[in-house]
Short mmCIF file of C-alpha atoms in Angstrom, two decimals:
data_model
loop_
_atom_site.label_atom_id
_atom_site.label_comp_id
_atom_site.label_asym_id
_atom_site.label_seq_id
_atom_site.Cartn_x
_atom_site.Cartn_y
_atom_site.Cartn_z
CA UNK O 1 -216.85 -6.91 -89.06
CA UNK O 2 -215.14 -5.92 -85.96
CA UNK O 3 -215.42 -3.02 -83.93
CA UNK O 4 -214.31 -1.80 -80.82
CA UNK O 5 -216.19 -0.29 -78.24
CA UNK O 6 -215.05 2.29 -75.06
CA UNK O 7 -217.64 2.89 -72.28
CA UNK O 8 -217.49 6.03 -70.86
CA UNK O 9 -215.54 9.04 -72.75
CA UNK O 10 -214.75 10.56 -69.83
CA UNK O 11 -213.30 8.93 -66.11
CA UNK O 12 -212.08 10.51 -63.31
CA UNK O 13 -210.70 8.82 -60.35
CA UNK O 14 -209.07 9.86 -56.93
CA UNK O 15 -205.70 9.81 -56.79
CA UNK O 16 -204.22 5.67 -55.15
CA UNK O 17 -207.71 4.72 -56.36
CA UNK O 18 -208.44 1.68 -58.68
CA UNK O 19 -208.61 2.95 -62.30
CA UNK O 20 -210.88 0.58 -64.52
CA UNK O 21 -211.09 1.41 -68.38
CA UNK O 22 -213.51 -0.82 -70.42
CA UNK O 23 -213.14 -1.93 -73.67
CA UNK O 24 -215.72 -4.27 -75.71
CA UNK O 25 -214.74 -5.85 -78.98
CA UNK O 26 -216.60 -7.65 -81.75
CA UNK O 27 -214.47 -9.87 -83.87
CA UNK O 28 -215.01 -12.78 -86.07
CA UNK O 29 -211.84 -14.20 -85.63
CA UNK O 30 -209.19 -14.61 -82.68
CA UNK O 31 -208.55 -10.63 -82.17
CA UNK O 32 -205.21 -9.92 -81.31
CA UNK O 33 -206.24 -6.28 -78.11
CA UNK O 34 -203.78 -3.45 -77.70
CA UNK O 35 -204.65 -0.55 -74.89
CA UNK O 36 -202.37 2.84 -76.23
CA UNK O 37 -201.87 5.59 -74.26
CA UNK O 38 -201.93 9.45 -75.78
CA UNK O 39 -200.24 12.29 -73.17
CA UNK O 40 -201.30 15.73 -74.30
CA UNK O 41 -199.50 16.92 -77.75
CA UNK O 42 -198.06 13.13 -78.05
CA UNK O 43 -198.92 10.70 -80.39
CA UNK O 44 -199.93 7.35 -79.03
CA UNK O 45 -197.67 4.58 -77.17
CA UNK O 46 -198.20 1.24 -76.36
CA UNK O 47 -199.23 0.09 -73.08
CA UNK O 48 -199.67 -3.45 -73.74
CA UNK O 49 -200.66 -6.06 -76.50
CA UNK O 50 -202.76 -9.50 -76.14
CA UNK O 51 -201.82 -11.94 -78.65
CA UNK O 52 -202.29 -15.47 -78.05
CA UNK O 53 -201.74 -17.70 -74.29
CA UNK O 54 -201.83 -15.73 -70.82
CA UNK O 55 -205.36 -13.56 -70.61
CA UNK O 56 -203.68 -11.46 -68.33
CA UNK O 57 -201.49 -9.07 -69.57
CA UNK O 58 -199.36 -6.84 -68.09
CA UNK O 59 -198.17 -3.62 -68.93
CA UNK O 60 -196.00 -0.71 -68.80
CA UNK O 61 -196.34 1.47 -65.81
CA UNK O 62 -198.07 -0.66 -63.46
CA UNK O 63 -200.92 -1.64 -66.20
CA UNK O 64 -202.57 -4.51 -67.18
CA UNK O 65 -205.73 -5.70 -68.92
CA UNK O 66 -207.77 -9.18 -68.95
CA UNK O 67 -209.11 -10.75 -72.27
CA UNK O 68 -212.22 -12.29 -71.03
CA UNK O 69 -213.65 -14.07 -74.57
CA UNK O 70 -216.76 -14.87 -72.76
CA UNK O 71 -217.70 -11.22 -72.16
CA UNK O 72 -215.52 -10.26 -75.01
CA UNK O 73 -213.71 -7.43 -73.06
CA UNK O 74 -210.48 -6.18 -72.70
CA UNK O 75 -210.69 -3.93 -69.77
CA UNK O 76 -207.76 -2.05 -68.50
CA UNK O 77 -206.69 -1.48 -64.96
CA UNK O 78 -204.54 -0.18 -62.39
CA UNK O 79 -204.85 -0.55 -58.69
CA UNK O 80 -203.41 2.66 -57.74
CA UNK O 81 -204.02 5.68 -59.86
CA UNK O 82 -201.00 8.68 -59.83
CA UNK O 83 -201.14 11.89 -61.46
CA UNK O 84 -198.77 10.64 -64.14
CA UNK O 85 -201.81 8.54 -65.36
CA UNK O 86 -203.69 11.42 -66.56
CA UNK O 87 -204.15 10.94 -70.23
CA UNK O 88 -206.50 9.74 -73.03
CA UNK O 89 -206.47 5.77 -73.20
CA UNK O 90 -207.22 4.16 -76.72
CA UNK O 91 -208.43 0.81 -77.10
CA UNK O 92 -207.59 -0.84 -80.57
CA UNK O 93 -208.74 -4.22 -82.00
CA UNK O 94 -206.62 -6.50 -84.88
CA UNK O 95 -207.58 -8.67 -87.68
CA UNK O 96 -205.58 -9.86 -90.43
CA UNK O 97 -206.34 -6.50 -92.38
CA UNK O 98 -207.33 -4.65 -89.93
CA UNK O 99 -206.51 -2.34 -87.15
CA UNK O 100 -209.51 -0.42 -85.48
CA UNK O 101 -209.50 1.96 -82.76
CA UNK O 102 -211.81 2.92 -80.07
CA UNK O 103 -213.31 6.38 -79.70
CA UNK O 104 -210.91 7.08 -76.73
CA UNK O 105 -211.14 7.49 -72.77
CA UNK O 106 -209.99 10.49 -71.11
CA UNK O 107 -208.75 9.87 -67.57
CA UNK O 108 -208.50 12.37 -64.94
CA UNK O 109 -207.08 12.14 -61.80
CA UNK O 110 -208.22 14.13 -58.70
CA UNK O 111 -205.82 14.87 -56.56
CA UNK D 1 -183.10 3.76 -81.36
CA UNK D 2 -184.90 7.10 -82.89
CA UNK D 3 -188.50 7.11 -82.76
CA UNK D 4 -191.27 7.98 -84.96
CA UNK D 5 -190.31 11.42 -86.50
CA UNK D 6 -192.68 13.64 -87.87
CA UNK D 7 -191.41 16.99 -89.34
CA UNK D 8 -193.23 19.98 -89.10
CA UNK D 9 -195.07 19.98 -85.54
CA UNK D 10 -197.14 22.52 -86.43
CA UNK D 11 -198.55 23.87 -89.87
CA UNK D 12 -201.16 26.86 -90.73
CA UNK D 13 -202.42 26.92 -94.39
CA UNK D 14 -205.54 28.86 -95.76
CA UNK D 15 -208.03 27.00 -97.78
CA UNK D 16 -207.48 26.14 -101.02
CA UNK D 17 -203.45 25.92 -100.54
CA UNK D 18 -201.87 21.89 -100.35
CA UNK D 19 -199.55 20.82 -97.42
CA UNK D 20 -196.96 17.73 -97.27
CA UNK D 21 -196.27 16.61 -94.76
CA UNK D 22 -193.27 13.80 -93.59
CA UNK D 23 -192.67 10.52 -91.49
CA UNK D 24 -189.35 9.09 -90.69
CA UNK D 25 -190.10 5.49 -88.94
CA UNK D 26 -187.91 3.82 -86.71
CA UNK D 27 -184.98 2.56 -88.30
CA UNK D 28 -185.87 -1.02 -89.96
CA UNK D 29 -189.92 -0.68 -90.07
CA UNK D 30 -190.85 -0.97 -93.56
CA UNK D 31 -194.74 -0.03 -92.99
CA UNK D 32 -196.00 3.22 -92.21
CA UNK D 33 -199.58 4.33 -91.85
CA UNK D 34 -201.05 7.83 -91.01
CA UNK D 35 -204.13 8.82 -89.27
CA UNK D 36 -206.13 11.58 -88.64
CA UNK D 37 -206.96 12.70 -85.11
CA UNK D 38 -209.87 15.01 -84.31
CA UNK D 39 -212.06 15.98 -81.48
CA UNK D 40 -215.46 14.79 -83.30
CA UNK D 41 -214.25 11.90 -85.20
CA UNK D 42 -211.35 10.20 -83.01
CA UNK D 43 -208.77 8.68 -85.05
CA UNK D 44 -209.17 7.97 -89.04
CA UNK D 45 -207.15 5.38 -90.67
CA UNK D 46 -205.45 7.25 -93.74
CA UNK D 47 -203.51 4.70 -95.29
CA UNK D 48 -200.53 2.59 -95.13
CA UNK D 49 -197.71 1.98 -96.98
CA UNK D 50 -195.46 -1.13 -97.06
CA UNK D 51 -192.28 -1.60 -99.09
CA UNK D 52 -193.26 1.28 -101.44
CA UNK D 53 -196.58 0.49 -102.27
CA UNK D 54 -200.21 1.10 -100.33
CA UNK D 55 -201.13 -1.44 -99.19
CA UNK D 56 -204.76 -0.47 -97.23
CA UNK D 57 -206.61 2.96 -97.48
CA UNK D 58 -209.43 4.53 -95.34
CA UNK D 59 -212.59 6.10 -96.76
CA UNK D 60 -210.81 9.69 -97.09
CA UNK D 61 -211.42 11.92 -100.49
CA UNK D 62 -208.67 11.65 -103.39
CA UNK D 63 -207.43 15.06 -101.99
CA UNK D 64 -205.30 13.12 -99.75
CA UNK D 65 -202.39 10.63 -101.08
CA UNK D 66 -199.39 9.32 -99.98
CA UNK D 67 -195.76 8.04 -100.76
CA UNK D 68 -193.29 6.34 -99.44
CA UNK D 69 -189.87 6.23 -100.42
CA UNK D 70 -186.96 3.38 -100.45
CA UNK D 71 -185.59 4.27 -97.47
CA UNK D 72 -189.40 3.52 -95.77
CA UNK D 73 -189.44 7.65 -95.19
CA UNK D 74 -193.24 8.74 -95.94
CA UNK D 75 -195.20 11.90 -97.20
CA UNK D 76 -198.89 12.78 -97.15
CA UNK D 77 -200.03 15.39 -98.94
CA UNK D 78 -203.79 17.15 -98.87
CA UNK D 79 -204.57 19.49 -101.68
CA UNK D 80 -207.46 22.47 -102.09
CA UNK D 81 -207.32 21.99 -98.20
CA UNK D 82 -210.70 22.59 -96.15
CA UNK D 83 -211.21 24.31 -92.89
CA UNK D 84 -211.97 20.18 -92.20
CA UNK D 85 -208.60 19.11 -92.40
CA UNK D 86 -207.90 21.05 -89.42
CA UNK D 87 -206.70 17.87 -87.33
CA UNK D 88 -203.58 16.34 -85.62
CA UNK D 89 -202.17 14.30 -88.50
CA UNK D 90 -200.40 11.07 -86.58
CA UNK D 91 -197.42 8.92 -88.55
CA UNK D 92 -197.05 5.40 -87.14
CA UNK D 93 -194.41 2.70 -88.10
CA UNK D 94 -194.55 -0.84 -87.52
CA UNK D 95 -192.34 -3.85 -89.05
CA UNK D 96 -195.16 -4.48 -90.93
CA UNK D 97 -194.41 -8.51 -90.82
CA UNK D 98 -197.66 -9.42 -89.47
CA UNK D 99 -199.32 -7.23 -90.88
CA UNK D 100 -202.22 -5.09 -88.75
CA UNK D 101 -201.51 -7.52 -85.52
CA UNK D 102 -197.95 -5.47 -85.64
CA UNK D 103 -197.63 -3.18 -82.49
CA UNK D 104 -197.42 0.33 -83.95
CA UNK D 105 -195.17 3.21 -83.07
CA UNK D 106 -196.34 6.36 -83.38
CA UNK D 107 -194.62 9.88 -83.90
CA UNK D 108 -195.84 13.37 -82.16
CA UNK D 109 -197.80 14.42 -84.76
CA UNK D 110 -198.03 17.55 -86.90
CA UNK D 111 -201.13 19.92 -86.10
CA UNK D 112 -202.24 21.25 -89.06
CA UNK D 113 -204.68 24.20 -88.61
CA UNK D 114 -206.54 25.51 -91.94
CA UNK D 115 -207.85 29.17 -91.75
#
């Protein structure tokens, strides 16, 4: 079965800073990783999809995440953290039949 | 191209009443799924539909259905709501081609608060 897992419910980073969001999966086949993004009263919006090829994926702005099947992570990061970023990050995990999300990470950023 | 529309943003209802509410996808996507978004549980897959027909449903009481229409437009409905159901309820669209490894596109939401 696969499942998705978010450490830490809660990050808060400086503002320029490195932001780092982790995301474990379980999956008994080839997942295909998303990382959405949720702004307050918003639904959710894509940031970026792995699928298949390049383990680094980039995303919109200025994110990107790393599929590292060894560790089986997908961990989300942006060098430089702006206000804009502030938001709750979702990670999701696909198989055939099934979508399943993580239980969120809120990011705050200090000014 | 329009996004996700979900019509009303915000609902109140008392307990016992029943609410529908409604999805427009983006022009094209033929699946649409809805899940429920609280505090304590995160998001809950609802169901989806796909050319008319449900095609995958979460573990959520018969008080909740669904429909979707020819032109891929979607309702949920909850009846003999509970102070429970108090959640953001979020509509997403997808082309539904690959099924669940389709990037989905989700609308605002409508908050539905049960007194």
């Amino acid at each position: 079965a696969q499942s998705v897992t978010q450490l830490g419910s809660h990050v808060s980073v400086s503002e320029g800073a490195l932001v780092l969001l982790r995301c474990n999966y379980s999956s008994s086949v080839p997942p295909y990783l998303f990382w959405y993004v949720q702004y307050p009263n918003q639904g959710l919006q894509l940031l970026l999809k792995y699928t298949t090829g390049a383990t680094l994926v980039k995303g919109i702005n200025g994110f990107e995440a790393e599929f590292k099947k060894s560790e089986t992570s997908f961990h989300l990061t942006k060098p430089s953290a702006h206000m804009s970023d502030a938001a709750e990050y979702f990670c999701a995990v696909s198989e055939s039949e099934k979508l399943t999300f993580g239980t969120g990470t809120r990011l705050t950023i200090i000014p | 191209k329009a996004g996700v529309t979900q019509t009303p943003r915000y609902l109140i209802k008392t307990r016992g009443q029943q609410v529908t509410l409604s999805c427009s996808p983006i022009s094209g996507h033929r699946s649409v799924s809805w899940y429920q978004q609280t505090p304590g549980q995160g998001l809950q897959f609802l169901f989806e539909y796909f050319s008319e027909t449900q095609r995958n449903k979460g573990n959520f009481p018969g008080r909740f259905s669904g429909r979707q229409f020819s032109n891929s437009r979607s309702e949920m409905n909850v009846s003999t709501l509970e102070l429970g159901d108090s959640a953001l309820y979020l509509c997403a669209s997808s082309s539904g081609d690959s099924g669940w490894r389709s990037p989905l596109h989700f609308g605002n939401g409508t908050r539905l608060t049960v007194t």
